[in-house]
Tab-separated table of C-alpha atoms and ligand atoms in Angstrom:
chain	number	residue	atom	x	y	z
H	1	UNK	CA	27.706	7.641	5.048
H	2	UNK	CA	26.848	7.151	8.414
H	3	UNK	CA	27.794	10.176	9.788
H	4	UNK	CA	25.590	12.194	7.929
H	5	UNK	CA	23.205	10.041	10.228
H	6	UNK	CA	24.903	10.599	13.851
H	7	UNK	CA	22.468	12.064	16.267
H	8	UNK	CA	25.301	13.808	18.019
H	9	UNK	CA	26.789	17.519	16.778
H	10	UNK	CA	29.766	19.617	17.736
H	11	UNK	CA	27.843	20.714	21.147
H	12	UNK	CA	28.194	17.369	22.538
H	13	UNK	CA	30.519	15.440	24.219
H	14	UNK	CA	29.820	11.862	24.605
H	15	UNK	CA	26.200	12.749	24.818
H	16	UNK	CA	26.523	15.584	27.382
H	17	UNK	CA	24.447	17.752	27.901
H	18	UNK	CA	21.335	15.587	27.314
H	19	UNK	CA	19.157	16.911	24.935
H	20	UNK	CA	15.331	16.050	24.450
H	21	UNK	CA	13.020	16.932	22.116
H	22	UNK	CA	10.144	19.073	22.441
H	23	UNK	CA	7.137	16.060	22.647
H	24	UNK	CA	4.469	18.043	24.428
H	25	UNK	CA	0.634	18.928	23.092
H	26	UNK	CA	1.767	22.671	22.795
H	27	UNK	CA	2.493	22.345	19.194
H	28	UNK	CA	3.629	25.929	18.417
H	29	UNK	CA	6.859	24.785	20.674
H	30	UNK	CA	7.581	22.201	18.051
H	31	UNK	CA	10.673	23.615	17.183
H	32	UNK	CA	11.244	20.742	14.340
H	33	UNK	CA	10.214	17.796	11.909
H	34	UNK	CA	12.161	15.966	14.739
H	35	UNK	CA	9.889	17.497	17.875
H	36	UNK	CA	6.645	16.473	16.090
H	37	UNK	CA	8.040	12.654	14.945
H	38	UNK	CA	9.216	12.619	18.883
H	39	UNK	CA	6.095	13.532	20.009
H	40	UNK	CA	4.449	11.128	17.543
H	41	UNK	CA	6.443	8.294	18.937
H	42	UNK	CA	5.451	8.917	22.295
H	43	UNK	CA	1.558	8.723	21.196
H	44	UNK	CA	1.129	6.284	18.656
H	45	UNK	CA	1.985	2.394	19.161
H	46	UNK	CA	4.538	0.383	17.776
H	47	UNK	CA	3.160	-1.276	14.766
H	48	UNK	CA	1.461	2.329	13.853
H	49	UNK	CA	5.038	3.695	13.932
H	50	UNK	CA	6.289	0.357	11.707
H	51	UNK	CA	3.648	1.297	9.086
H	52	UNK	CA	4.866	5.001	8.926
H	53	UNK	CA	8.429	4.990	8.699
H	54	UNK	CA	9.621	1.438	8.543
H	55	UNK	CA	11.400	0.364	5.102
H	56	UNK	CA	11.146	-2.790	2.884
H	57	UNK	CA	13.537	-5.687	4.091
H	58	UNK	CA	16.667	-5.034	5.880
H	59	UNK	CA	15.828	-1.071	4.924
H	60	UNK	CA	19.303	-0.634	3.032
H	61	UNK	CA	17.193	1.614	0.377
H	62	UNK	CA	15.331	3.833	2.944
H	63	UNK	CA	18.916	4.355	4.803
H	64	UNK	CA	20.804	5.103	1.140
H	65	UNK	CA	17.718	7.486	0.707
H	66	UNK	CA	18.369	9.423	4.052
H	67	UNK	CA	22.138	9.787	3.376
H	68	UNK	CA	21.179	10.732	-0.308
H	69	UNK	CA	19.497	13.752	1.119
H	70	UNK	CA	21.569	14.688	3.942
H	71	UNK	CA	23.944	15.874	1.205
H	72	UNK	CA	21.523	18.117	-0.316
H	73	UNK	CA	23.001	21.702	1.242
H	74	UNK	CA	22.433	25.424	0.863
H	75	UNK	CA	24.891	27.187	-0.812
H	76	UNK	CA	24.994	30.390	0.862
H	77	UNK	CA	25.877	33.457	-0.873
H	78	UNK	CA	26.547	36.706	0.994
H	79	UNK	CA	26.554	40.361	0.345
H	80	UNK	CA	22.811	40.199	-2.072
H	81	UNK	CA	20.155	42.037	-1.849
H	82	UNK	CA	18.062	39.832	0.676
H	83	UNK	CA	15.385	42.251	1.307
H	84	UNK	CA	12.481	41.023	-1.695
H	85	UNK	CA	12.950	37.187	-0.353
H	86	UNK	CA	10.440	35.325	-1.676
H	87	UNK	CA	9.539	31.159	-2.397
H	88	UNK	CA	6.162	32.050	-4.367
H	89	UNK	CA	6.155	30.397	-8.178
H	90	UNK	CA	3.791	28.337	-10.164
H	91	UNK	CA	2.481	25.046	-9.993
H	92	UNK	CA	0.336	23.967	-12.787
H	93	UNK	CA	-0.080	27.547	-13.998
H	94	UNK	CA	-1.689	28.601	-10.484
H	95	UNK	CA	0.559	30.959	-8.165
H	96	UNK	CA	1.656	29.090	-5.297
H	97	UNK	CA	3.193	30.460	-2.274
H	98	UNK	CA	5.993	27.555	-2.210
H	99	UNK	CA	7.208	25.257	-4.524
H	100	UNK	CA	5.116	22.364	-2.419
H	101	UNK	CA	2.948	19.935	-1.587
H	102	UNK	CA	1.878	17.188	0.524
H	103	UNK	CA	2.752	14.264	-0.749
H	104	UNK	CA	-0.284	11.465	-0.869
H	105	UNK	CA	-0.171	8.951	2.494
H	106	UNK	CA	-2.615	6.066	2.781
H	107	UNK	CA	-3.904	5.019	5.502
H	108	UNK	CA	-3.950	8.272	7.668
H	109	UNK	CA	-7.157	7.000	9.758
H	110	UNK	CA	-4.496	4.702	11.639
H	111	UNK	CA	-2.445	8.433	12.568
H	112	UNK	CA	-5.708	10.089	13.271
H	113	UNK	CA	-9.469	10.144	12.633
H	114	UNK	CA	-9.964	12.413	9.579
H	115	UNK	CA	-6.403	13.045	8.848
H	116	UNK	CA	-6.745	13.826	5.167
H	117	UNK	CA	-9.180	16.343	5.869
H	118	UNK	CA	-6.803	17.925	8.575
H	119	UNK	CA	-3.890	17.512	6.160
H	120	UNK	CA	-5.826	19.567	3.358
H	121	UNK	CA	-7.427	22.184	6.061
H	122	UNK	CA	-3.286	22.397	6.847
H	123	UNK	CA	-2.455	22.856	3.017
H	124	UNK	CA	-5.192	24.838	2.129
H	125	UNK	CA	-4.412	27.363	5.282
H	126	UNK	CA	-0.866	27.861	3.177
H	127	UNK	CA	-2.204	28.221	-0.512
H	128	UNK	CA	-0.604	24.458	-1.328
H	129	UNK	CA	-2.163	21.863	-3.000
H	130	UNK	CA	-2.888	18.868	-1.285
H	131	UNK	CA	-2.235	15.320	-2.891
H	132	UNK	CA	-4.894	12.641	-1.394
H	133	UNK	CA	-3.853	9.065	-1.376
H	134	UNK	CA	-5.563	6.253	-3.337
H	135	UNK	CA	-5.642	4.688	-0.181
H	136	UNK	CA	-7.078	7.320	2.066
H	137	UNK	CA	-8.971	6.432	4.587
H	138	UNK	CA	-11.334	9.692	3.983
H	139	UNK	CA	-13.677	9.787	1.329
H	140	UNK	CA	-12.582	11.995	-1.554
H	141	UNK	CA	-15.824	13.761	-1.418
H	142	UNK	CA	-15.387	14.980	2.446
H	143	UNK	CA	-11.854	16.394	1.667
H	144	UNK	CA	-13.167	17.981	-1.754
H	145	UNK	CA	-15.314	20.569	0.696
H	146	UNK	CA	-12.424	22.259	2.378
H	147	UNK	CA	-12.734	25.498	1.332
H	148	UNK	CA	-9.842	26.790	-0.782
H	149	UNK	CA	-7.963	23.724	-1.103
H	150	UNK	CA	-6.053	22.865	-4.431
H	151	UNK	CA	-7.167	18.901	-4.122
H	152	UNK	CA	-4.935	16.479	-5.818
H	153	UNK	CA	-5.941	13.090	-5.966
H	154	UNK	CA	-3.387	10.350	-6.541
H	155	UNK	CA	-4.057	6.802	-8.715
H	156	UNK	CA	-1.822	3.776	-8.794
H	157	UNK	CA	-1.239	1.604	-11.785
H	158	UNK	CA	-2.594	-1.588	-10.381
H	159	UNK	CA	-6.165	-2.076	-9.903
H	160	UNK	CA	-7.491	-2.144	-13.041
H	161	UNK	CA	-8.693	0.066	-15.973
H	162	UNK	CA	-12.088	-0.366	-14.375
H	163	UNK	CA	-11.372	1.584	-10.727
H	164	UNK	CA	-9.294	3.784	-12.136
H	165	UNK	CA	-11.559	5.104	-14.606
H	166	UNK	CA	-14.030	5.077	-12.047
H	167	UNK	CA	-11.646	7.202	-9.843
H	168	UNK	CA	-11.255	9.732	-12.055
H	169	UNK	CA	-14.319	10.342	-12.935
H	170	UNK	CA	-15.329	10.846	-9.200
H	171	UNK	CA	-12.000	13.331	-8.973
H	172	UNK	CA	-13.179	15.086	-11.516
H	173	UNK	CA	-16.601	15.289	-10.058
H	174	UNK	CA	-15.430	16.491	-7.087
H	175	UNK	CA	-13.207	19.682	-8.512
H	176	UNK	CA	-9.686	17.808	-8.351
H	177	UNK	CA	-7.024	20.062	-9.849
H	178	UNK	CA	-5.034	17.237	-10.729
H	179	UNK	CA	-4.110	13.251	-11.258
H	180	UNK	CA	-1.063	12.479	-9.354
H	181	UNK	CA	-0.100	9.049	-11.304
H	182	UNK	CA	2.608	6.840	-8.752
H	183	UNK	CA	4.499	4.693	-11.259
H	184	UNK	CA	6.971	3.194	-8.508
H	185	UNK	CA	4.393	0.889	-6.861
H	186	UNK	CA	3.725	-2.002	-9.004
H	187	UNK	CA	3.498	-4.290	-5.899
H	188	UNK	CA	3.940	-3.174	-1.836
H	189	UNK	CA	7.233	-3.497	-0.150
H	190	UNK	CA	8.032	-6.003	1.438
H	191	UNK	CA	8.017	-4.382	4.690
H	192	UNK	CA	9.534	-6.823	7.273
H	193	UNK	CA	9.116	-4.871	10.606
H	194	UNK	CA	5.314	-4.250	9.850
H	195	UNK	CA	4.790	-8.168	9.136
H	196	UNK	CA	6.830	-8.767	12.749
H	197	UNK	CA	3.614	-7.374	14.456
H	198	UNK	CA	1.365	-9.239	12.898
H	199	UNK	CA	1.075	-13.299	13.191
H	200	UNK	CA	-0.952	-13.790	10.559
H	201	UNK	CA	-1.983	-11.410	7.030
H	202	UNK	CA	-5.117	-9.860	9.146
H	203	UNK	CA	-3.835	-10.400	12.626
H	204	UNK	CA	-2.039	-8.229	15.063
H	205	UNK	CA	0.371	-10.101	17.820
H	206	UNK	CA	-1.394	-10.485	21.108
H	207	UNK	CA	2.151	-8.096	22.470
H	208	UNK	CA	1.022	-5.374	19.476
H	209	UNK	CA	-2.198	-5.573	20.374
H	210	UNK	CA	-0.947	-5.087	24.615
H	211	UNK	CA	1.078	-2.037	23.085
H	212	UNK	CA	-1.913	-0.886	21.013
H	213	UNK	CA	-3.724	-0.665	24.379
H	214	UNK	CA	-0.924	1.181	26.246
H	215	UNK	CA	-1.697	3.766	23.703
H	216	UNK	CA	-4.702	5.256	24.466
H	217	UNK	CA	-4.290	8.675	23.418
H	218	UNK	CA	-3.892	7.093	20.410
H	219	UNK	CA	-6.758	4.946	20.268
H	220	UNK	CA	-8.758	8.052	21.521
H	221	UNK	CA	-8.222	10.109	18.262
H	222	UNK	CA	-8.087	7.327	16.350
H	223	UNK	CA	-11.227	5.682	14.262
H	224	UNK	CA	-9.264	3.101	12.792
H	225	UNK	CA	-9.431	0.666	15.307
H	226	UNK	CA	-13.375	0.814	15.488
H	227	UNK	CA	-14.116	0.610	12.182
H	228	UNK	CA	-12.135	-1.782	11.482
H	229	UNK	CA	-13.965	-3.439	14.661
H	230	UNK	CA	-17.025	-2.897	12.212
H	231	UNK	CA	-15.911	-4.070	9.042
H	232	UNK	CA	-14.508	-7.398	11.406
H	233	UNK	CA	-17.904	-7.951	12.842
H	234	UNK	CA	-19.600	-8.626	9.955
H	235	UNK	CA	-17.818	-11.582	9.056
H	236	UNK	CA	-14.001	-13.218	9.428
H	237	UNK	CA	-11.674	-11.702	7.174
H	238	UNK	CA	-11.999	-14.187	4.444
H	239	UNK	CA	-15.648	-13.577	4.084
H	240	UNK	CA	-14.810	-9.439	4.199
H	241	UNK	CA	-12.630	-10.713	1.335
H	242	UNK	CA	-15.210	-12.632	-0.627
H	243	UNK	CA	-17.725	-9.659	-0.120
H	244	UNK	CA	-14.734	-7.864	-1.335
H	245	UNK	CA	-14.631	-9.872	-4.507
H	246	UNK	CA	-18.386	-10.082	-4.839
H	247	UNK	CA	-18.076	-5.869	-5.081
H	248	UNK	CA	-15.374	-6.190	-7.445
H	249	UNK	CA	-13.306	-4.615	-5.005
H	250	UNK	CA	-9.961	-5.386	-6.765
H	251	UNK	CA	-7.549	-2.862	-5.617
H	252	UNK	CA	-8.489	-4.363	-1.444
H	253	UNK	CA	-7.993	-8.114	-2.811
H	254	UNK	CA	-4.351	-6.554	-4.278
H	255	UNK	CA	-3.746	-4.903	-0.778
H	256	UNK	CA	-4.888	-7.958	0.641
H	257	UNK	CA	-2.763	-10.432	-1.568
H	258	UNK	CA	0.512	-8.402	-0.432
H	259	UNK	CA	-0.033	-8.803	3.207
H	260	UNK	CA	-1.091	-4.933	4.086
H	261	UNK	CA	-4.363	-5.597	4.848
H	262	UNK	CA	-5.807	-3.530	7.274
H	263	UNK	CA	-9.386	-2.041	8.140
H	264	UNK	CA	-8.110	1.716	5.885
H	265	UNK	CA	-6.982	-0.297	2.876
H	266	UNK	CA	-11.091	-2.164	2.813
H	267	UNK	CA	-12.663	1.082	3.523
H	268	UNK	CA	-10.090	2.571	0.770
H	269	UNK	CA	-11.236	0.115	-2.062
H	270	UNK	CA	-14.986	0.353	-0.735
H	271	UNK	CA	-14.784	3.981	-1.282
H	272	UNK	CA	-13.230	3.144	-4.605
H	273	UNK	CA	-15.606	1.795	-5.728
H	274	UNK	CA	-18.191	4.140	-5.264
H	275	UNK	CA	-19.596	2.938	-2.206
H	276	UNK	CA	-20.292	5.128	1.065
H	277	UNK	CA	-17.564	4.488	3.503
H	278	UNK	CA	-18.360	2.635	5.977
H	279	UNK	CA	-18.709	4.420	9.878
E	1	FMN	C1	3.374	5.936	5.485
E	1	FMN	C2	3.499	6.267	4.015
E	1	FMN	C3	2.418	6.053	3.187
E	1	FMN	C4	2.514	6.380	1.834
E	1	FMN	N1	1.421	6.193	1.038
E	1	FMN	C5	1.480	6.535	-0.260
E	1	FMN	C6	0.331	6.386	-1.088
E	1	FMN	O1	-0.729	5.964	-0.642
E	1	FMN	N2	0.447	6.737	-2.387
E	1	FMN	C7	1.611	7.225	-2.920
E	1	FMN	O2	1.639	7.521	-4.116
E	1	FMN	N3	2.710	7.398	-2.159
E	1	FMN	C8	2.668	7.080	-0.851
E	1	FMN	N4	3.776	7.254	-0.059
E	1	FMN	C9	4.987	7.860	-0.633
E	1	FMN	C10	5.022	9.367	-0.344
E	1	FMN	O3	3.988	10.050	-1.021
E	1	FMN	C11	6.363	9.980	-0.792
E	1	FMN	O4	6.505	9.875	-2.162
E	1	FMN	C12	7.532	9.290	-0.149
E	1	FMN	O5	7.318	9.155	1.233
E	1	FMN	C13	8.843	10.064	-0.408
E	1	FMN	O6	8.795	11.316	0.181
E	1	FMN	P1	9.601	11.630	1.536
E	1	FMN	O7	11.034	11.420	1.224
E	1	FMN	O8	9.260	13.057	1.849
E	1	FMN	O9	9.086	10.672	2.581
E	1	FMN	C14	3.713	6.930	1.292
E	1	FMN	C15	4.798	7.128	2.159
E	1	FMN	C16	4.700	6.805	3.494
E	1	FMN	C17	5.899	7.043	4.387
């Protein structure tokens, strides 16, 4: 399997001629996936980058995954009509220009501050729906308003009868299209790299927290850090939990329970249940 995995191609000899990607702010020369994760790397700290593309344990299943769909090809075929190309079909019944959508990410307030709303201002710019996360760190409300998006909203099993309800009825509210139901997360993964940057359930190593600092375009475009700041303030984490409990906040005490808590998954459940989220 592995070399459907090897960096290297036919154009280079033991590395030669060094190639780089494209990591600069200029994003229309972002050739690639690969140029905007590079450039992503260079921005965002290490236990940011641990959350976003780190696998459970030793990450045998995210590897088997990758080779899985390397081997997913093209078939050409040659001497067709090419001229009426076209990806447009249906989704739901709608038109869509492409068989796609963005798939639901929690926590985007760690990438960047409003990144739900930027992801559905992206999809909606393309005619594609956009699936927000049970976890987002926007409220559902904010990302309803941009105008011609086909809003998704995602729910999780866990949680209770009670939020989910409770969700729906607020997607509903708001215009979602459509329930995205995720049946594969029962409990979190147990994600060993992002528990190496912690010391503790709620706290970050004093060396994250160093690289966290020698970030600070990152911190600069990112609210996470400061509201979490604000949530912190009011309290140690195990009275943010009880107030958590008090609220009936059951889907942050789950978060919590696994070890991914974080400032987006509190404001996440706050907004659950109804309540503004907190600035
Ligand atoms: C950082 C990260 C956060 C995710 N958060 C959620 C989530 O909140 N809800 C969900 O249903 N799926 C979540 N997923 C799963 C994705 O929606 C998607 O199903 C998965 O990444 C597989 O697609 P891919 O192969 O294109 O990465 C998350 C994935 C990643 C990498």
């Amino acid at each position: 399997m592995a070399k459907f995995l090897s960096p290297y191609s036919v154009a280079q000899l033991d590395g030669s001629p060094r190639r780089d990607y494209y990591t600069g702010a200029n994003l229309d020369r972002a050739l690639s996936i690969a140029d905007l994760r590079a450039r992503s790397h260079k921005l965002m700290p290490r236990f940011v980058l641990e959350y976003l593309e780190a696998g459970a344990e030793d990450e045998t299943t995210l590897n088997r995954e990758r080779a899985a769909f390397e081997q997913w090809l093209f078939l050409p075929r040659t001497l067709v009509d090419v001229s009426g190309r076209t990806l447009s079909t249906n989704l739901l019944g709608r038109p869509t220009p492409m068989p796609a959508a963005i798939a639901p990410t929690g926590l985007n307030g760690l990438f960047r501050h409003r990144a739900d709303v930027a992801l559905a201002q992206g999809a909606a710019s393309v005619g594609i729906p956009f699936i927000q996360s049970a976890m987002s760190t926007d409220p559902m409300e904010a990302v309803s308003k941009v105008s011609g998006l086909r809003h998704w909203w995602q729910v999780y099993v866990f949680g209770g009868e009670e939020i989910w309800q409770e969700l729906a009825d607020r997607a509903e509210k708001v215009g979602c299209e459509a329930l995205v139901l995720t049946t594969n997360a029962q409990i979190f993964g147990n994600r060993d790299w992002d528990r190496r940057t912690r010391t503790s359930r709620t706290m970050l190593s004093v060396s994250t927290m160093i690289d966290a600092a020698l970030h600070p375009r990152w911190w600069m475009t990112t609210a996470a850090l400061r509201k979490c700041d604000r949530l912190c303030a009011k309290g140690s984490s195990g009275l943010l939990r009880q107030r958590l409990l008090d609220q009936g906040q059951y889907a942050a005490i789950a978060v919590m329970e696994d070890g991914r808590t974080d400032s987006g998954a509190m404001e996440a459940a706050v907004f659950h249940k109804g309540h503004p989220a907190p600035r």
